[in-house]
Short mmCIF file of C-alpha atoms and ligand atoms in Angstrom, two decimals:
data_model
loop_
_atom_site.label_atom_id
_atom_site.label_comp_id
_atom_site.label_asym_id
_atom_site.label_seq_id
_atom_site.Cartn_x
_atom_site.Cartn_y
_atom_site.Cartn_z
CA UNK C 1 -171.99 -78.61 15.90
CA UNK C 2 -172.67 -74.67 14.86
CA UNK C 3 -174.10 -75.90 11.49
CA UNK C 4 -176.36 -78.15 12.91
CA UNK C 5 -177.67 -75.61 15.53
CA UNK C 6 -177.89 -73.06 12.39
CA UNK C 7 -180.04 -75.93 10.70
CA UNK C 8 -182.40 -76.45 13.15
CA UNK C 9 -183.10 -73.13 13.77
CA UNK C 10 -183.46 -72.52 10.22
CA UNK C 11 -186.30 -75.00 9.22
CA UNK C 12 -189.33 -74.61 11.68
CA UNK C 13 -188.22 -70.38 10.99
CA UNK C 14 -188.79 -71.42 7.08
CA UNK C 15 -192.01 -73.16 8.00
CA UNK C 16 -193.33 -70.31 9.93
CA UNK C 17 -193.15 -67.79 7.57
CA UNK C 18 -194.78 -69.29 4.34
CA UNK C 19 -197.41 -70.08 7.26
CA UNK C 20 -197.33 -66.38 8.95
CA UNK C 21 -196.74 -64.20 6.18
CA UNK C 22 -200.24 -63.39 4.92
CA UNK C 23 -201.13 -62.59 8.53
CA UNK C 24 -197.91 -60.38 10.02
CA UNK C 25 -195.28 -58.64 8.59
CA UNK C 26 -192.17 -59.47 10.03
CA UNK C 27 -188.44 -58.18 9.74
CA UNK C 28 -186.03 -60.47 8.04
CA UNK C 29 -182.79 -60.23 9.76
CA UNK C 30 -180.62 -57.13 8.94
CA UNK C 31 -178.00 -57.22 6.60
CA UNK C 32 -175.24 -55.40 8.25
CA UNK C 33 -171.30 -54.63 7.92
CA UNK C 34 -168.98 -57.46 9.88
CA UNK C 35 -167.81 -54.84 11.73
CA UNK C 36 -171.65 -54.06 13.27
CA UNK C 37 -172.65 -56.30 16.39
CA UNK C 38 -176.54 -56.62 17.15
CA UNK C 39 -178.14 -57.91 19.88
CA UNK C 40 -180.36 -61.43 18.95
CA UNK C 41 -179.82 -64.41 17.24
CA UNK C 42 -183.09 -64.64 15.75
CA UNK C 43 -183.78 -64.95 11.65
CA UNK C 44 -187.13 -63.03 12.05
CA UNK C 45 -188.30 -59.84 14.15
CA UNK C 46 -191.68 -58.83 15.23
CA UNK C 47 -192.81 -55.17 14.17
CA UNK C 48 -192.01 -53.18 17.32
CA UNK C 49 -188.90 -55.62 18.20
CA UNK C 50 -185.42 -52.94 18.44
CA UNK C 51 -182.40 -53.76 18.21
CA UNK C 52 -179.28 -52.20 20.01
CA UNK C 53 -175.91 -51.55 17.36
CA UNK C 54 -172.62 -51.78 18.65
CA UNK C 55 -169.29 -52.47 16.91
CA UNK C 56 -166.81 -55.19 17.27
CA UNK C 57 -163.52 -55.18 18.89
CA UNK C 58 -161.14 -53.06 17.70
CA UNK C 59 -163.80 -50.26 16.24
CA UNK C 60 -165.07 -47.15 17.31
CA UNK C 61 -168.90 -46.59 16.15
CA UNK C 62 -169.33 -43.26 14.53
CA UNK C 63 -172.98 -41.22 13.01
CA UNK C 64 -176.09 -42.95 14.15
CA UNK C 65 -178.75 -43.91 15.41
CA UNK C 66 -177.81 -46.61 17.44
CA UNK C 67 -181.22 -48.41 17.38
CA UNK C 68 -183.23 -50.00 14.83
CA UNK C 69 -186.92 -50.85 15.06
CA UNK C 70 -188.72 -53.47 12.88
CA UNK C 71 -191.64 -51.46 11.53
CA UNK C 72 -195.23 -53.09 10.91
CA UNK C 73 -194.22 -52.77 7.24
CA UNK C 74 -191.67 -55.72 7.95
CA UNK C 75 -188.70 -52.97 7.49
CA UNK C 76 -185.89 -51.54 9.75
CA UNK C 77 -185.73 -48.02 10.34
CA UNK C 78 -182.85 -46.47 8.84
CA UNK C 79 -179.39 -45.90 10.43
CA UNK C 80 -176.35 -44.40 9.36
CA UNK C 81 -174.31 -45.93 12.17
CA UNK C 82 -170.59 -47.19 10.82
CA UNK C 83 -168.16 -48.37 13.07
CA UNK C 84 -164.31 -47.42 12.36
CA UNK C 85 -161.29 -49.11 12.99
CA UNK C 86 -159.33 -47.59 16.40
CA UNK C 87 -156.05 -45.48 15.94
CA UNK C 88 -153.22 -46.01 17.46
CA UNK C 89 -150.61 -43.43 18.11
CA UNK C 90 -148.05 -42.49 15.67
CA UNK C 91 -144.95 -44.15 16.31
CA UNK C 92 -141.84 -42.52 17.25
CA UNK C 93 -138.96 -42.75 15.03
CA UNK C 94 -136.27 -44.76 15.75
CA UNK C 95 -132.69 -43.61 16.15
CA UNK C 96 -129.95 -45.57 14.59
CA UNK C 97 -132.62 -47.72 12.91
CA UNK C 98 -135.28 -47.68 10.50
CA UNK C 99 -139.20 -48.76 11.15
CA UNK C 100 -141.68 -49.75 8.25
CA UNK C 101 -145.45 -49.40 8.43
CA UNK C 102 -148.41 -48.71 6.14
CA UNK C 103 -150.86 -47.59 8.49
CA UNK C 104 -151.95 -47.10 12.39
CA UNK C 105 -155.53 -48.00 12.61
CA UNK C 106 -156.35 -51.86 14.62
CA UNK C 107 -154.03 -54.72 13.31
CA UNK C 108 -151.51 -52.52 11.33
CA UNK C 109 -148.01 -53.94 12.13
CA UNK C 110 -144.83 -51.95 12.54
CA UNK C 111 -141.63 -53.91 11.22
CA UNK C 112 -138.53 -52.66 13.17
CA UNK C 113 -134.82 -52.94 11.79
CA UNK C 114 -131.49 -51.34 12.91
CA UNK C 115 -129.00 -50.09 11.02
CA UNK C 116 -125.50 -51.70 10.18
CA UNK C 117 -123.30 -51.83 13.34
CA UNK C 118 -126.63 -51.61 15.73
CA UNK C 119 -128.37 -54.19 17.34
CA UNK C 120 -132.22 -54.63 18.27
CA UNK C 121 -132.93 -54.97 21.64
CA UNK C 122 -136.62 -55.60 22.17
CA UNK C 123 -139.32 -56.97 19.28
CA UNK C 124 -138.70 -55.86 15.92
CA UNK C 125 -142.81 -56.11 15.37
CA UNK C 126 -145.38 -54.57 17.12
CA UNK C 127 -149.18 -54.74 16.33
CA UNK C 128 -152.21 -52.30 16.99
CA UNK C 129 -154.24 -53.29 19.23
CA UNK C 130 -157.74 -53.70 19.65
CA UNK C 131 -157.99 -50.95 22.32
CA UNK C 132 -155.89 -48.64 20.87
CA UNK C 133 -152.46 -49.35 21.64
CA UNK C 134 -148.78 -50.72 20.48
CA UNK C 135 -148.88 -54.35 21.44
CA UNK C 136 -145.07 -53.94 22.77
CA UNK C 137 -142.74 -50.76 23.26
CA UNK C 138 -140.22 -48.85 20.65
CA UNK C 139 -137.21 -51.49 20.72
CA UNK C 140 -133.78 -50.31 20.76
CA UNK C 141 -130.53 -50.33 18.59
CA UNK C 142 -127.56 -50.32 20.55
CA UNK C 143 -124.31 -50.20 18.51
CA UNK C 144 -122.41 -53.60 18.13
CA UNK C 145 -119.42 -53.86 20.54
CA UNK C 146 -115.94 -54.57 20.01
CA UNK C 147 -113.04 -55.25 22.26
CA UNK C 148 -110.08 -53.13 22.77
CA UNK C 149 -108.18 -52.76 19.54
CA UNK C 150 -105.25 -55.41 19.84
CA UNK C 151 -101.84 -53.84 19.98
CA UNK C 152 -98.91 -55.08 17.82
CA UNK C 153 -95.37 -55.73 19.23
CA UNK C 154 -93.48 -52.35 19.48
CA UNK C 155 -96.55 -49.65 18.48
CA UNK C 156 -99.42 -48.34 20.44
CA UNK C 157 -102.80 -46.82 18.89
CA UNK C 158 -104.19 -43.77 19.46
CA UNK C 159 -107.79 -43.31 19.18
CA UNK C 160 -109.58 -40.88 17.61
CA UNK C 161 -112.51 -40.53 20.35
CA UNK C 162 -111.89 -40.92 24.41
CA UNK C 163 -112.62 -44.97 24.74
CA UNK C 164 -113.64 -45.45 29.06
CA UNK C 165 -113.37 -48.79 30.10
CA UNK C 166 -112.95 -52.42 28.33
CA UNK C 167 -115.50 -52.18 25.40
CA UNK C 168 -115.66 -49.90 22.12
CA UNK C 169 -118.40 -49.34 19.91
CA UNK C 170 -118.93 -49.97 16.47
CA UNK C 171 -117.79 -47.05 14.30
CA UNK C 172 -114.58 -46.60 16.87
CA UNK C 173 -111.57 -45.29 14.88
CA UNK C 174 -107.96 -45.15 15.96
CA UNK C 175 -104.62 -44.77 14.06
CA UNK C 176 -101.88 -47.18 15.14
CA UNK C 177 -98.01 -45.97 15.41
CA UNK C 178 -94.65 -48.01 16.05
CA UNK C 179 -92.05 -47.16 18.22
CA UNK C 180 -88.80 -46.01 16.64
CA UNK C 181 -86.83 -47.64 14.79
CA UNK C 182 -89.83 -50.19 14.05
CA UNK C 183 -91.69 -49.34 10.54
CA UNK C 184 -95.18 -49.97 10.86
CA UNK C 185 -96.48 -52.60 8.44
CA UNK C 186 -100.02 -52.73 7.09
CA UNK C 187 -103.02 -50.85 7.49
CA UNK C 188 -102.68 -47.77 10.17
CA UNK C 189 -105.96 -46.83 10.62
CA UNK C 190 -108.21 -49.49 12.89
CA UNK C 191 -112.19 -49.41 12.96
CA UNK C 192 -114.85 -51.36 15.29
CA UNK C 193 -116.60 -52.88 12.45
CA UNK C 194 -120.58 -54.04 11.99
CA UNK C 195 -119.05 -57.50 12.81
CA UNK C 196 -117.63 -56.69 16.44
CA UNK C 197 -114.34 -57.21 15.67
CA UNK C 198 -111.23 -54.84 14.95
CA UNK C 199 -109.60 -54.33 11.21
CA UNK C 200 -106.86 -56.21 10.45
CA UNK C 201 -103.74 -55.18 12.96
CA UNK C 202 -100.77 -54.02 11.58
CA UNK C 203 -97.25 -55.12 12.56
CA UNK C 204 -93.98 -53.18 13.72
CA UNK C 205 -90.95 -53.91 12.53
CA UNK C 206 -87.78 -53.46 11.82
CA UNK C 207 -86.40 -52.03 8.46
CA UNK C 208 -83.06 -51.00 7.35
CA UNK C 209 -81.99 -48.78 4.45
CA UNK C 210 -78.62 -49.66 2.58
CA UNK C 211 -75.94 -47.30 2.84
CA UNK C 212 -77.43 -44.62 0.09
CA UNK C 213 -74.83 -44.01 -2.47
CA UNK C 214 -73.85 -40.26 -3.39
CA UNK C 215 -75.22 -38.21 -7.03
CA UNK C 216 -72.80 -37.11 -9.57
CA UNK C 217 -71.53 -33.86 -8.89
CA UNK C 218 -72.78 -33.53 -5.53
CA UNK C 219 -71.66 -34.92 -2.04
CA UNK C 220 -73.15 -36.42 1.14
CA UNK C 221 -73.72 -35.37 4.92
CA UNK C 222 -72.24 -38.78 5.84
CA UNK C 223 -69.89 -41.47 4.22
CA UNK C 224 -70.34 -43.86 6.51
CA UNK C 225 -70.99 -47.39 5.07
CA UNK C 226 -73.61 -49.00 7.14
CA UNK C 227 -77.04 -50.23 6.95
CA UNK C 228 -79.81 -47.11 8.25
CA UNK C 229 -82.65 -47.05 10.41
CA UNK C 230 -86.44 -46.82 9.42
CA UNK C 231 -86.69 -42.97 9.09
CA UNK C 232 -82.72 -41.77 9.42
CA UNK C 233 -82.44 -38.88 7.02
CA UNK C 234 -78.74 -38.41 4.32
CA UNK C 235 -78.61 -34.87 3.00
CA UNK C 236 -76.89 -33.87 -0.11
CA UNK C 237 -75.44 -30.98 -2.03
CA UNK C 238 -73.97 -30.01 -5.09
CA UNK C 239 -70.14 -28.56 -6.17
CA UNK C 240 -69.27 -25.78 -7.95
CA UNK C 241 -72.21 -24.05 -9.70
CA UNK C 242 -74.55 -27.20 -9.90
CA UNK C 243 -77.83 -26.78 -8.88
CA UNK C 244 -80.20 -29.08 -6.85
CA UNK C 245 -82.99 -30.35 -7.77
CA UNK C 246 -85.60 -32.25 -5.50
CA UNK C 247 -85.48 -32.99 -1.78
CA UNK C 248 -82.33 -32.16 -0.11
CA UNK C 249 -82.79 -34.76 2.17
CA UNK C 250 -83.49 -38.47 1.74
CA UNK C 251 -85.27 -40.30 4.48
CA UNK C 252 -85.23 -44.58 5.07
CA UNK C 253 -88.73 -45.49 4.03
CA UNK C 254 -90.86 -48.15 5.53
CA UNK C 255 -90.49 -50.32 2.67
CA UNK C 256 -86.65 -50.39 3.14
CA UNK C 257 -85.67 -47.79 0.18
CA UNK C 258 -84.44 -44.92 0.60
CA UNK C 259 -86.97 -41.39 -0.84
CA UNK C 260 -86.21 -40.37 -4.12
CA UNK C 261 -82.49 -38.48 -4.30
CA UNK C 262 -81.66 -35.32 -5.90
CA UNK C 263 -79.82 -34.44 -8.75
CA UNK C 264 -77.21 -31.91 -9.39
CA UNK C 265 -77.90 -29.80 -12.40
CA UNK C 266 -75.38 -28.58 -14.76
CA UNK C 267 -74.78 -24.57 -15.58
CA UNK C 268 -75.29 -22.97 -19.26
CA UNK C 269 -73.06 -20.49 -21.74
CA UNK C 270 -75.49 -17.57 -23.62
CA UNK C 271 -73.62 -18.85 -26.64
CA UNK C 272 -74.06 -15.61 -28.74
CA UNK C 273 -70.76 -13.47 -30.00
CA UNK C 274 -72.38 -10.24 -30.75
CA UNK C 275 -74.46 -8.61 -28.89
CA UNK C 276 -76.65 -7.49 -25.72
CA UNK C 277 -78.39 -9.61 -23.03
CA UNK C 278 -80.57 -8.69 -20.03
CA UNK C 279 -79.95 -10.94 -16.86
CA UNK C 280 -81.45 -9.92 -13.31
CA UNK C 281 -82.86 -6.86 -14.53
CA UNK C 282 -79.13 -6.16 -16.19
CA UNK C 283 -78.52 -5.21 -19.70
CA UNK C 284 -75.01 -6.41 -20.13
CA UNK C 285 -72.95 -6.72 -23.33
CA UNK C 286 -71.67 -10.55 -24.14
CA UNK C 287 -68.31 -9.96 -24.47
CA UNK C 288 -68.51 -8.02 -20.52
CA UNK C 289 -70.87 -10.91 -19.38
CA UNK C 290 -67.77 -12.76 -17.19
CA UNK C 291 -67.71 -15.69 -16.99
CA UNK C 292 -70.25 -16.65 -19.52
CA UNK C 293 -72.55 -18.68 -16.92
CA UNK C 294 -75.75 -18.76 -16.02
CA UNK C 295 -77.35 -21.22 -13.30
CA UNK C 296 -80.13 -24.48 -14.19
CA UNK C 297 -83.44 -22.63 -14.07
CA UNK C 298 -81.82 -19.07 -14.55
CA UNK C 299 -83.68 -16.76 -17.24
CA UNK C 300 -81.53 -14.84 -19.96
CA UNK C 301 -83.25 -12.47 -22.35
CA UNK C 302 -81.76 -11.63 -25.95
CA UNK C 303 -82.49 -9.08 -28.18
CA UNK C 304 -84.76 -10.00 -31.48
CA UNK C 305 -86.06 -6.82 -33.99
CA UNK C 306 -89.62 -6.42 -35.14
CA UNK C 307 -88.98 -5.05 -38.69
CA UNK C 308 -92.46 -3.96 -39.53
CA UNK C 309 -92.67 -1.52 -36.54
CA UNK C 310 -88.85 -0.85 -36.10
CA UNK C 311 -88.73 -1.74 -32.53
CA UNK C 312 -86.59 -4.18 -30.69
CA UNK C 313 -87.55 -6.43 -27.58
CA UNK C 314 -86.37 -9.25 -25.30
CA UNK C 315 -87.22 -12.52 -25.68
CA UNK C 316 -86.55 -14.93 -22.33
CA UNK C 317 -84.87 -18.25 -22.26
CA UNK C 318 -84.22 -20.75 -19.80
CA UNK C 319 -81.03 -22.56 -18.45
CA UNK C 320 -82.38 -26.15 -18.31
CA UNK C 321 -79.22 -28.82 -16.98
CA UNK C 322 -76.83 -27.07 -18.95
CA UNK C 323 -78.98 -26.40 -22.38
CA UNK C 324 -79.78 -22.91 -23.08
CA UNK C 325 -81.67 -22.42 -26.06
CA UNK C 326 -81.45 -19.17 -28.37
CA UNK C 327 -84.74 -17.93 -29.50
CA UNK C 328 -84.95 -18.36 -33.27
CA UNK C 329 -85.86 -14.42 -33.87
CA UNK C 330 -81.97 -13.44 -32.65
CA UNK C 331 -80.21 -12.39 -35.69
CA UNK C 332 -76.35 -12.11 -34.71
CA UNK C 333 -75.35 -8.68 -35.95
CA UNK C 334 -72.29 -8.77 -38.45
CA UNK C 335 -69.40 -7.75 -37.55
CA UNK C 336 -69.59 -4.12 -39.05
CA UNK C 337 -73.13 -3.39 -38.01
CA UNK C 338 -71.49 -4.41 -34.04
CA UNK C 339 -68.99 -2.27 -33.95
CA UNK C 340 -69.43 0.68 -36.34
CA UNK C 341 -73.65 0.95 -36.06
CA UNK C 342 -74.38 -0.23 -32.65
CA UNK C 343 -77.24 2.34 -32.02
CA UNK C 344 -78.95 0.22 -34.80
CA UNK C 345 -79.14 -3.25 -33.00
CA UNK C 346 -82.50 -4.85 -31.60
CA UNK C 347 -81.17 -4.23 -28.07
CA UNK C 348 -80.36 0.11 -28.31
CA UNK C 349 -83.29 0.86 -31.23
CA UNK C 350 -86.54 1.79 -29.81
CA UNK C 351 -88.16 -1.03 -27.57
CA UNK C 352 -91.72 -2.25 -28.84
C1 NAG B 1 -143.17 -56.71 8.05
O1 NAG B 1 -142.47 -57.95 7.96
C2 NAG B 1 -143.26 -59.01 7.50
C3 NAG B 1 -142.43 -60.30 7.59
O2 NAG B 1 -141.14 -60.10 7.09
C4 NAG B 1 -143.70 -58.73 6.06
O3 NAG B 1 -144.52 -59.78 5.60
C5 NAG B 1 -144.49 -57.43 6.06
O4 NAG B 1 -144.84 -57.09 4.74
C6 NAG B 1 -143.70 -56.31 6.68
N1 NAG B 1 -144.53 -55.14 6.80
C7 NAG B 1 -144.13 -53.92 6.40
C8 NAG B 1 -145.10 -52.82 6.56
O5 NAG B 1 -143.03 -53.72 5.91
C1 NAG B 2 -154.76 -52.97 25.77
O1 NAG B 2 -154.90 -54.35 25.48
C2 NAG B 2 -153.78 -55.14 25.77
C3 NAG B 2 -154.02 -56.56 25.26
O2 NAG B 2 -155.32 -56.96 25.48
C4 NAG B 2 -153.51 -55.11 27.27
O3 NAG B 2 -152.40 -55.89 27.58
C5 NAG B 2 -153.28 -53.67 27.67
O4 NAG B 2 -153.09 -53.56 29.08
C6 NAG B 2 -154.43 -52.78 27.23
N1 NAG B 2 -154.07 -51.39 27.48
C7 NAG B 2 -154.89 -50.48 27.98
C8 NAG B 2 -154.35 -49.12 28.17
O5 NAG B 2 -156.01 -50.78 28.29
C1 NAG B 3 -111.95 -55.27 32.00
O1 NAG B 3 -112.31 -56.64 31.83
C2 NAG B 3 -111.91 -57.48 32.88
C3 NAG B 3 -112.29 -58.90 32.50
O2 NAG B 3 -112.34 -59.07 31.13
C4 NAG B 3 -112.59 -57.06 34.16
O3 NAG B 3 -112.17 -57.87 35.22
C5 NAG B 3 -112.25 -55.59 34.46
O4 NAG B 3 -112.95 -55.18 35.61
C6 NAG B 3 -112.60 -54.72 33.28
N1 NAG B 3 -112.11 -53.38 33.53
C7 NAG B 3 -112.88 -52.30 33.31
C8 NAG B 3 -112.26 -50.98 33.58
O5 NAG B 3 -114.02 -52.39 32.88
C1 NAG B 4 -87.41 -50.66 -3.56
O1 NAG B 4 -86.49 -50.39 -4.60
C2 NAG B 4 -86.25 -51.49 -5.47
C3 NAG B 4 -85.15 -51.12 -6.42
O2 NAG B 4 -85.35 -49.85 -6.98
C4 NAG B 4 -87.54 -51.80 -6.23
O3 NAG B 4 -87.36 -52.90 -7.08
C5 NAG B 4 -88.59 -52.14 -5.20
O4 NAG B 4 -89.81 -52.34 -5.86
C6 NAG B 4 -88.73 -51.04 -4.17
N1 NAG B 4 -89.61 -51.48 -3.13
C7 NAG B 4 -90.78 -50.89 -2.90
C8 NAG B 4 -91.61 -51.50 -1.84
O5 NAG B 4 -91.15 -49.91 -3.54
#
């Protein structure tokens, strides 16, 4: 229907200019951006005829004039009139969620999205409009909800933030505990998830130790011969001048074992004849060093000689589990030079 009303309008127009041109100028009809809107219909323009610009909707018209006259030349006058799309307003950002855009000017479109554990409430587009304006408001992202974390048999959870009512929000955390003597089984922390629903709940139960059996060379706080509770403790010592090493006390472990036990370490001899050692600050000679014992982890010090610079010093060793090793520089003195030239051993020469 349009391109038959543009046809007939066309031909007789055709006709009448071949016929009319030698006679009149006349204006053709202007050439103008999409975005212009003129007043007429018309192919051809009498000299004199002016025409009123405007823009389309959705555009602002900037620089003019506004008017253009058909001259007697068969030209328009000249404009510089443009017409620009409108702006809308910046958007606001969007907390807990992200929004996309590449522009603000008339038909941009704003892609909303929430983060993980949020959802949208309201349209996740929105579209400039022709006068200006966002075609809906900023939507929202409200966190996902969960339920009360579920409680196992025998424990309780605490939570980490103060949770009013019957709901939690996504990102909740709590830690769950069992009552004594249940052993809690499984993950102890909880979270709301992005999903709405809790992390897998642990369980309490209850776990027994076996009676735990004693070390060699030490003894036990208890001899009794029955199965222990999840988190009962058994101390231990040591006789005579063994040393412990590790925890003093065991403790029943979730998993039904008992902690790792000590272990009673043994004492060591300085196993030297002749002479001097230094122990706690002590210069003592061997033979008045009664009884010959020194305690796991004790230091000893002998007495070595630097023969270049005449000088003597002490060289530390350790009692490890009954092993003391003497340091390779200690040179046992002979018999003579120990009792006739003492003042010429390592340990009574000048020290380095
Ligand atoms: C908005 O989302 C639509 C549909 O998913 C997509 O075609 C368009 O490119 C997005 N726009 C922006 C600015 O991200
Ligand atoms: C802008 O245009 C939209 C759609 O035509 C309309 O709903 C809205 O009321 C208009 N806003 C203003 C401020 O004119
Ligand atoms: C908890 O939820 C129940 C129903 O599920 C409801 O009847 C009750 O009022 C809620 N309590 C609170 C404190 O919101
Ligand atoms: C408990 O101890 C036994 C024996 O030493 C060992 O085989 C087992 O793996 C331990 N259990 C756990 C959960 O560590």
């Amino acid at each position: 229907m349009e391109r038959m009303l543009t046809l007939f309008l066309l031909c007789p127009a055709l006709f009448f200019t071949t016929v009319t041109s030698q006679r009149d100028n006349v204006c053709l009809r202007p050439n103008l951006a999409d975005t212009i809107e003129m007043a007429g219909l018309q192919r051809y323009f009498n000299p004199g005829v002016e025409l009123a610009l405007s823009c389309i909707d959705g555009y602002t018209p900037v620089l003019g004039p506004r008017k253009i006259v058909c001259t007697v030349s068969g030209e328009w006058t000249k404009t510089r009139f443009l017409c620009t799309p409108k702006r809308c307003p910046y958007p606001d950002p969007l907390s807990n969620g992200e929004l996309y855009y590449e522009d603000t000017i008339y038909q941009s479109t704003i892609n909303y999205t929430c983060n993980e554990g949020y959802v949208l409430t309201g349209s996740s587009t929105s579209v400039c409009q022709a006068n200006g304006t966002w075609s809906t408001l900023v939507p929202e992202c409200t966190p996902v909800t969960c339920d009360l974390a579920p409680i196992p048999q025998f424990g309780m959870i605490i939570y980490d933030t103060t949770v009013r009512g019957n709901i939690t929000y996504y990102g909740t955390t709590g830690m769950y505990k069992c009552h004594l003597p249940y052993a809690l089984i499984g993950n102890p922390r909880a979270e709301c998830t992005a999903s709405g629903t809790w992390t897998k709940t642990p369980e309490c139960k209850v776990v027994t130790c076996r009676p735990p059996h004693n070390i060699a060379r030490g003894y036990m706080s208890t001899t009794d011969q029955r199965d222990f509770d999840f988190m009962e403790t058994v101390k231990y010592g040591c006789t005579g001048d063994f040393v412990l090493e590790g925890s003093q006390e065991i403790v029943c472990q979730q998993d039904g074992n008992w902690s790792e036990k000590p272990s009673c370490k043994a004492p060591c001899e300085v196993s030297i004849n002749r002479g001097r050692i230094l122990y706690k600050g002590r210069r003592i000679w061997i033979k008045d060093f009664e009884p010959n014992k020194v305690l796991h982890k004790e230091i000893v010090s002998v007495y070595c000689k630097n023969a270049a610079r005449k000088c003597g010093y002490a060289v530390p060793t350790q009692c490890i589990d009954g092993r003391l090793q003497i340091p390779e520089c200690f040179k046992e003195p002979s018999y003579a030079d120990y009792n006739f030239h003492s003042s010429s051993l390592p340990s009574e020469i000048t020290q380095c």
